[in-house]
PDB file of C-alpha atoms in Angstrom:
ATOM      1  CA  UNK A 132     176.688  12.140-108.213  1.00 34.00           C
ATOM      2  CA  UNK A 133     176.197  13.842-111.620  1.00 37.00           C
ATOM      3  CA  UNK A 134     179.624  14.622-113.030  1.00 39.00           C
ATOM      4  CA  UNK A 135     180.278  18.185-112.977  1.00 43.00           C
ATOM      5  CA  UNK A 136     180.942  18.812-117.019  1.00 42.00           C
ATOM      6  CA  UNK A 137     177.377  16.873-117.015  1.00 43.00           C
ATOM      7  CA  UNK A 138     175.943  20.200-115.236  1.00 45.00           C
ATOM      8  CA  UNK A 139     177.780  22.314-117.521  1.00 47.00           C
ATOM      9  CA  UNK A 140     176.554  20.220-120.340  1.00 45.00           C
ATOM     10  CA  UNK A 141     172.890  20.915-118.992  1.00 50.00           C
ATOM     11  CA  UNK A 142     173.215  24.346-118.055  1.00 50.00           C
ATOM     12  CA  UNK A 143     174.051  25.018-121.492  1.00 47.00           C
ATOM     13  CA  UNK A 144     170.877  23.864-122.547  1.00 47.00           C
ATOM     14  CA  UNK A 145     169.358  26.195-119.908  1.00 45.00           C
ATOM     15  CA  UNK A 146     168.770  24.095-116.989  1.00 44.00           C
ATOM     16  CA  UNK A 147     169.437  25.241-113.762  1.00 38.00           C
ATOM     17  CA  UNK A 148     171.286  23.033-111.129  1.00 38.00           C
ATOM     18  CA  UNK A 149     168.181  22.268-109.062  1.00 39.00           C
ATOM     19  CA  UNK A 150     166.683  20.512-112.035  1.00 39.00           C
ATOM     20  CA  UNK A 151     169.460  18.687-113.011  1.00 41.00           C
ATOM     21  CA  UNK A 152     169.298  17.472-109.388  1.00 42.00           C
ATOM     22  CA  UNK A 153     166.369  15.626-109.609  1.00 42.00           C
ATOM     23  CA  UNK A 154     167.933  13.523-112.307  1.00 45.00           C
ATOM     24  CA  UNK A 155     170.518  12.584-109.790  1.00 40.00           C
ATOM     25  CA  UNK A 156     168.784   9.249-108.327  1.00 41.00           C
ATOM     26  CA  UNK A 157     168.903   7.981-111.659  1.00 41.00           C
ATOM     27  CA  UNK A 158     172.703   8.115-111.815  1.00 33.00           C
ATOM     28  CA  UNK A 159     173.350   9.718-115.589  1.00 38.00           C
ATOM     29  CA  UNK A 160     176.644   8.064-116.531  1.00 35.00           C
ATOM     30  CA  UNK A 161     178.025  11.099-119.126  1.00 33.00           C
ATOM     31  CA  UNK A 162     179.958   9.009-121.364  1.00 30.00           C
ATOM     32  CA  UNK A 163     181.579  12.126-123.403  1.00 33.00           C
ATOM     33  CA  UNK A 164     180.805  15.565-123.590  1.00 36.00           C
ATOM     34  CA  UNK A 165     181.822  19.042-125.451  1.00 34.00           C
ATOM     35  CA  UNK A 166     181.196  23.041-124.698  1.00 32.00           C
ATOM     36  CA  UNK A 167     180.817  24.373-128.238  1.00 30.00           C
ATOM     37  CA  UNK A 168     179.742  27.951-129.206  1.00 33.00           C
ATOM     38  CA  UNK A 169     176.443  29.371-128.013  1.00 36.00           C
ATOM     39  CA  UNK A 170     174.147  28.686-130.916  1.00 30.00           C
ATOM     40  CA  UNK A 171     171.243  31.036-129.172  1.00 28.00           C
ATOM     41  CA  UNK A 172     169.330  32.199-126.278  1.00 30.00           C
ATOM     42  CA  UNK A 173     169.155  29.826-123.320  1.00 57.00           C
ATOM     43  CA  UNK A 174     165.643  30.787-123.125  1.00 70.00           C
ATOM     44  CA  UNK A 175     163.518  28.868-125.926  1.00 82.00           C
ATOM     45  CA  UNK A 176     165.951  26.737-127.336  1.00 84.00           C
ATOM     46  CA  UNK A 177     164.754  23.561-129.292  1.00 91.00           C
ATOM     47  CA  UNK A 178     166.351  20.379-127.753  1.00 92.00           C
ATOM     48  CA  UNK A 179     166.783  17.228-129.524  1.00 93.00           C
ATOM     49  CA  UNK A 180     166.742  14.121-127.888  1.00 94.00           C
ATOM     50  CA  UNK A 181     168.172  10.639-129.461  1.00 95.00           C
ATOM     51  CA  UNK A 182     167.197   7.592-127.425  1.00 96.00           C
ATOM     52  CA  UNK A 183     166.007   4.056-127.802  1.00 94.00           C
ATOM     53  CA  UNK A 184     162.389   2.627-127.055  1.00 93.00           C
ATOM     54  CA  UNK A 185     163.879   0.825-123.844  1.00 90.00           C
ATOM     55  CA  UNK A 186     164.351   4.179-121.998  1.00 90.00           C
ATOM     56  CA  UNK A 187     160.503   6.487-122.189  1.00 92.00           C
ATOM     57  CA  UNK A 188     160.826   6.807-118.325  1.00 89.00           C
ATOM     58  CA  UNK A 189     164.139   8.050-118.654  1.00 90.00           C
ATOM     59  CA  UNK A 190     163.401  10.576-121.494  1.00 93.00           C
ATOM     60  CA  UNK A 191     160.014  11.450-120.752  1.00 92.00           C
ATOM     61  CA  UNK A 192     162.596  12.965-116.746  1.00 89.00           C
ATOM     62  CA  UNK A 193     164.705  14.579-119.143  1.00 88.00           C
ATOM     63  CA  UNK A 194     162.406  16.374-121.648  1.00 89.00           C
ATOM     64  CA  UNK A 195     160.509  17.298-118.586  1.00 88.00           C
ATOM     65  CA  UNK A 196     163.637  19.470-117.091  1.00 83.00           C
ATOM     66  CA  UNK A 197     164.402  20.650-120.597  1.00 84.00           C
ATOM     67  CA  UNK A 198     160.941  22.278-120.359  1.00 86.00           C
ATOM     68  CA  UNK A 199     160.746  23.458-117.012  1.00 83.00           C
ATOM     69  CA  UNK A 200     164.432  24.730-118.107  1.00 78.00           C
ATOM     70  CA  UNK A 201     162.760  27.261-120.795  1.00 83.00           C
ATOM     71  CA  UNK A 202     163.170  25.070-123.780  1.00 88.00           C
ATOM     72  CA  UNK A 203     160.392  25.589-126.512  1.00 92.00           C
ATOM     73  CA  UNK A 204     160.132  22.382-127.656  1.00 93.00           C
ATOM     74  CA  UNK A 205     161.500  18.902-126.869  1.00 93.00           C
ATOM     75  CA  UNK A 206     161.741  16.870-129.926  1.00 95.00           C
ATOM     76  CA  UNK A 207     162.797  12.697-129.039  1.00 97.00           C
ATOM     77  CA  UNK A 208     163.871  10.825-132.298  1.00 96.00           C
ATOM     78  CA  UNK A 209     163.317   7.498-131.080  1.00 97.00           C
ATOM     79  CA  UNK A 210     165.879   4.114-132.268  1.00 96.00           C
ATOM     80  CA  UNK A 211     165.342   0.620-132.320  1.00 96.00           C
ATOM     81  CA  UNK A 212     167.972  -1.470-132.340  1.00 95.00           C
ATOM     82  CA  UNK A 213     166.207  -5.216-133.306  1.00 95.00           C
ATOM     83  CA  UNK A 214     164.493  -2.702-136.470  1.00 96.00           C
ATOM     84  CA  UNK A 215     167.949  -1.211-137.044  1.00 96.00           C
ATOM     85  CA  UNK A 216     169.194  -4.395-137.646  1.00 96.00           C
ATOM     86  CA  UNK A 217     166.513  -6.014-139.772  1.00 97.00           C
ATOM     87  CA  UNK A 218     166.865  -2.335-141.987  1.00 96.00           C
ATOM     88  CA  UNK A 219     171.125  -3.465-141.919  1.00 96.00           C
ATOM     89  CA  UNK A 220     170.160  -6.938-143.183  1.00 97.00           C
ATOM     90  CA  UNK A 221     167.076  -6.632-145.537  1.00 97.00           C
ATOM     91  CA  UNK A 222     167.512  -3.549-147.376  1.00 97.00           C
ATOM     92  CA  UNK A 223     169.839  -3.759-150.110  1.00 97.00           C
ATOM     93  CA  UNK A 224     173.343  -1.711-150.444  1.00 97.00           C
ATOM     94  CA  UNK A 225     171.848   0.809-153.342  1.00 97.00           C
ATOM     95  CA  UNK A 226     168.684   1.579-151.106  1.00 97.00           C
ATOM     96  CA  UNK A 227     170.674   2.046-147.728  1.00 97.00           C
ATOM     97  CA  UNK A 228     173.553   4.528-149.653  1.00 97.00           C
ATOM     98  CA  UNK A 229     170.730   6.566-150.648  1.00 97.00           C
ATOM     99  CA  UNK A 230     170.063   9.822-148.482  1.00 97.00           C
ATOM    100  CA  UNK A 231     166.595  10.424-149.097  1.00 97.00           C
ATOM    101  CA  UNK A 232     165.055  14.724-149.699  1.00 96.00           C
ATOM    102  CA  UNK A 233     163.272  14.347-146.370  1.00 96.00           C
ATOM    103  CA  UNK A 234     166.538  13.288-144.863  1.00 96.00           C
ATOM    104  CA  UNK A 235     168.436  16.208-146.490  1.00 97.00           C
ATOM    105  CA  UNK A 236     165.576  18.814-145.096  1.00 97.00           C
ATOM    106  CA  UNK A 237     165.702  17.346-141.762  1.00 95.00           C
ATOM    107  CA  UNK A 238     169.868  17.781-141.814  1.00 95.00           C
ATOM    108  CA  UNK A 239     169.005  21.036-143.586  1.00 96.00           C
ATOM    109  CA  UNK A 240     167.070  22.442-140.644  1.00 94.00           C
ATOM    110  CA  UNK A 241     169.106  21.462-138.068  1.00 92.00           C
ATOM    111  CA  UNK A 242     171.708  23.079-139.441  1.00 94.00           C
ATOM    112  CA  UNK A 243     169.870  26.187-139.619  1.00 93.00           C
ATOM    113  CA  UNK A 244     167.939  25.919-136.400  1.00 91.00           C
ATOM    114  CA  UNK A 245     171.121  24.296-134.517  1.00 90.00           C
ATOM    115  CA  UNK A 246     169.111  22.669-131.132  1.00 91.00           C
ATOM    116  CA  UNK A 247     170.893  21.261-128.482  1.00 90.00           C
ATOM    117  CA  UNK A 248     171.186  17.678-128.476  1.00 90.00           C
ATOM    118  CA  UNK A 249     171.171  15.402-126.238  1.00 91.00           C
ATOM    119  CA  UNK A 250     171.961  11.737-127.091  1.00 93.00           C
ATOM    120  CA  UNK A 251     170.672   8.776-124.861  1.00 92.00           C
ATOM    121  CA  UNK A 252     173.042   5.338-125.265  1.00 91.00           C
ATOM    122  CA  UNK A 253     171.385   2.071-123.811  1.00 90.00           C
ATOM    123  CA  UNK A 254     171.389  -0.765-127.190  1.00 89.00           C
ATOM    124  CA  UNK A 255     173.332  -3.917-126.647  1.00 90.00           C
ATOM    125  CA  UNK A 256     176.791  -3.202-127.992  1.00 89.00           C
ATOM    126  CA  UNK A 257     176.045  -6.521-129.209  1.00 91.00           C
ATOM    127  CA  UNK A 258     173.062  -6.152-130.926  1.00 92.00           C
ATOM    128  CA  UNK A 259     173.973  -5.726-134.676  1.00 94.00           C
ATOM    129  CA  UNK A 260     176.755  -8.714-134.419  1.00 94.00           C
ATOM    130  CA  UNK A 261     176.605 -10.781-137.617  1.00 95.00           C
ATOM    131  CA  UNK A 262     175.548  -7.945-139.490  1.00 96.00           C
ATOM    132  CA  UNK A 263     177.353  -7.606-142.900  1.00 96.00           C
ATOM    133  CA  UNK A 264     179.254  -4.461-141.082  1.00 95.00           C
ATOM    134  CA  UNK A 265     181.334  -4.203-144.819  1.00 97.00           C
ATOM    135  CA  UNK A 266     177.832  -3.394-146.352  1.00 97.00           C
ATOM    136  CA  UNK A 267     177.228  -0.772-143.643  1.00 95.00           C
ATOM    137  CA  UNK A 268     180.264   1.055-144.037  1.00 97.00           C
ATOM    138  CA  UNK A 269     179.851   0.880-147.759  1.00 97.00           C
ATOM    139  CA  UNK A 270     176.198   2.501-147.504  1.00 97.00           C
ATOM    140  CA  UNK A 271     178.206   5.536-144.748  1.00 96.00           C
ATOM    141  CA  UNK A 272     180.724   6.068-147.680  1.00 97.00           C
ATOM    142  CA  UNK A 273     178.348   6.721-150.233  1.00 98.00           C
ATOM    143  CA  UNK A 274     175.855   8.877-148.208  1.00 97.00           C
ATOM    144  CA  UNK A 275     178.801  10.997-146.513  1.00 97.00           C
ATOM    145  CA  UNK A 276     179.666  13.219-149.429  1.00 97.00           C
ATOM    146  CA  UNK A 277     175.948  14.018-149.158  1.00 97.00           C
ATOM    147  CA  UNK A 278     175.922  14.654-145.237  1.00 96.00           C
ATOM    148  CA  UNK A 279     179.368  15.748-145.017  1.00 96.00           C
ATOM    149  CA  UNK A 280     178.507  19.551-145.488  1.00 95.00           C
ATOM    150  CA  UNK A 281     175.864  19.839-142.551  1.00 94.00           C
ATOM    151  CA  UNK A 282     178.211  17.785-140.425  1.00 92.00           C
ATOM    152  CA  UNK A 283     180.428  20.386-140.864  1.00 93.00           C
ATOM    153  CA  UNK A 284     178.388  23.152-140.711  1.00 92.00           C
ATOM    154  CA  UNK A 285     177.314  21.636-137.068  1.00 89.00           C
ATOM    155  CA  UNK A 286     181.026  21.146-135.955  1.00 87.00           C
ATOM    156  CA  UNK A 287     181.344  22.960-132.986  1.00 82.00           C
ATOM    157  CA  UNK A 288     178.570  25.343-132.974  1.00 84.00           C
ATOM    158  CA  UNK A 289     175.961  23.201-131.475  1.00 83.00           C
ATOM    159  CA  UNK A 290     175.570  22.078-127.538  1.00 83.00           C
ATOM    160  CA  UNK A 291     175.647  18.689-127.445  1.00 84.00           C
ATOM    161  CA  UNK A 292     175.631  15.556-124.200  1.00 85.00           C
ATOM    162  CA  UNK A 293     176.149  11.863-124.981  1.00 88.00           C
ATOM    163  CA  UNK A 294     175.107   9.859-121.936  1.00 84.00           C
ATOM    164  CA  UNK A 295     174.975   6.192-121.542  1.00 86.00           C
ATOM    165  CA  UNK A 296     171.694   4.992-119.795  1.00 88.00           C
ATOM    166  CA  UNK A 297     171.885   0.655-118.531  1.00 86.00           C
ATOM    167  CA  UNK A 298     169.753  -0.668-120.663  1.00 88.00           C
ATOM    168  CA  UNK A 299     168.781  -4.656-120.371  1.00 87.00           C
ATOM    169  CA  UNK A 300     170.421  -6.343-122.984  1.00 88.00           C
ATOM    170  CA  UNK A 301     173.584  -4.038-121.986  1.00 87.00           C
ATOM    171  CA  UNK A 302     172.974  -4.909-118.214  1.00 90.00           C
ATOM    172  CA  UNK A 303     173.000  -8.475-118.113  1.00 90.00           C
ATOM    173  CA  UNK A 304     175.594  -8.823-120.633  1.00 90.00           C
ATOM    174  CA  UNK A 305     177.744  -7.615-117.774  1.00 90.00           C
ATOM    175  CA  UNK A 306     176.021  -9.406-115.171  1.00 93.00           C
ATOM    176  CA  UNK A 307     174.752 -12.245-116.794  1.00 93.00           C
ATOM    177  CA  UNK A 308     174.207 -14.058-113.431  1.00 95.00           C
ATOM    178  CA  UNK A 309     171.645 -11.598-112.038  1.00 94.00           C
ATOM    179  CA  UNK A 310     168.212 -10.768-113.287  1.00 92.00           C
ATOM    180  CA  UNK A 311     167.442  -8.109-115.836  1.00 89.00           C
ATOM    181  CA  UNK A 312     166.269  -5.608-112.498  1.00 87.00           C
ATOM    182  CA  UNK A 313     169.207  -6.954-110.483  1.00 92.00           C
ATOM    183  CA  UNK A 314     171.725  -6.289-113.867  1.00 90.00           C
ATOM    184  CA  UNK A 315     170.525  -2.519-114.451  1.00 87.00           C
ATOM    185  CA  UNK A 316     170.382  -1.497-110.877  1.00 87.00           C
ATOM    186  CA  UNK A 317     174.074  -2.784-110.852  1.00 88.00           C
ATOM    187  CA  UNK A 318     174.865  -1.082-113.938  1.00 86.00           C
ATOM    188  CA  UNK A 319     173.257   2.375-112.351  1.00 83.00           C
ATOM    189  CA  UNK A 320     175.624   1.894-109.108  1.00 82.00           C
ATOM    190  CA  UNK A 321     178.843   0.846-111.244  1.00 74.00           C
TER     191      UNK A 321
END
């Protein structure tokens, strides 16, 4: 069953408990989550959603009862972890420290606007091994004085769910003797 500060998490964004519900026979694992200051109306809120491309059945459910819920819009930022990688390995240290204007807007209106989020885990936890992980933390150094402020201008005063999803690569790294179907239904029941 959905874990109760899961329904908190989701009434928050303005769902009511017979939504949630029919989420419930896909077995949303809430990995962590926080009750932060209202940041608006239940009623029309904006809801961002941060998932990988191995979960559209998954996200496509849960934008569905954000709607249905009231919220104006549904916005899914979409990850890939194989292109995350190639970005970690190909693009150089100066390019990836950079924070680009259109990433500063985007951080810039989500500060102002402050939609709930809702982030969606599923990518192999090994999936960036043998990435130069010194050059990524290099490249988060030098962007954070940059981000820093609308980080903390988001600290607690936006609604926010991280849930982990199985996702294949995840799955049968845990049960690498059953297929990829056999693995994630596994993972769902675990």
């Amino acid at each position: 069953c959905l874990s109760g500060s899961l329904l908190l998490v989701f009434e928050e964004v303005g769902l009511r408990l017979e939504q949630v519900a029919r989420l419930e026979h896909h077995r949303l694992r809430l990995v962590e989550d926080r009750q932060v200051e209202d940041a608006g109306p239940r009623a029309g809120r904006r809801v961002v959603v941060d998932a990988a491309l191995d979960q559209p059945e998954f996200v496509t459910m849960a934008a569905e009862a954000c709607f249905e819920a009231g919220a104006s819009s549904v916005t899914v930022e979409w990850s890939h972890q194989p292109l995350s990688r190639l970005h970690a390995q190909r693009r150089s240290l100066e390019t990836m420290s950079k924070v680009t204007s259109w990433e500063e807007e985007k951080m810039r209106y989500q500060t102002r606007e402050k939609p709930c989020r809702l982030h969606i885990l599923s990518s192999d936890p090994d999936g960036m091994k043998g990435v130069d992980q010194e050059k990524l933390m290099k490249a988060s150094v030098a962007r954070y004085p940059v981000v820093k402020p609308y980080q903390e201008a988001l600290a607690n005063h936006q609604q926010w769910c991280i849930a982990a999803v199985p996702g294949k690569a995840w799955a049968k790294k845990l049960f690498p003797d059953l297929s990829e179907a056999e693995a994630e239904e596994k993972m769902w029941d675990a």
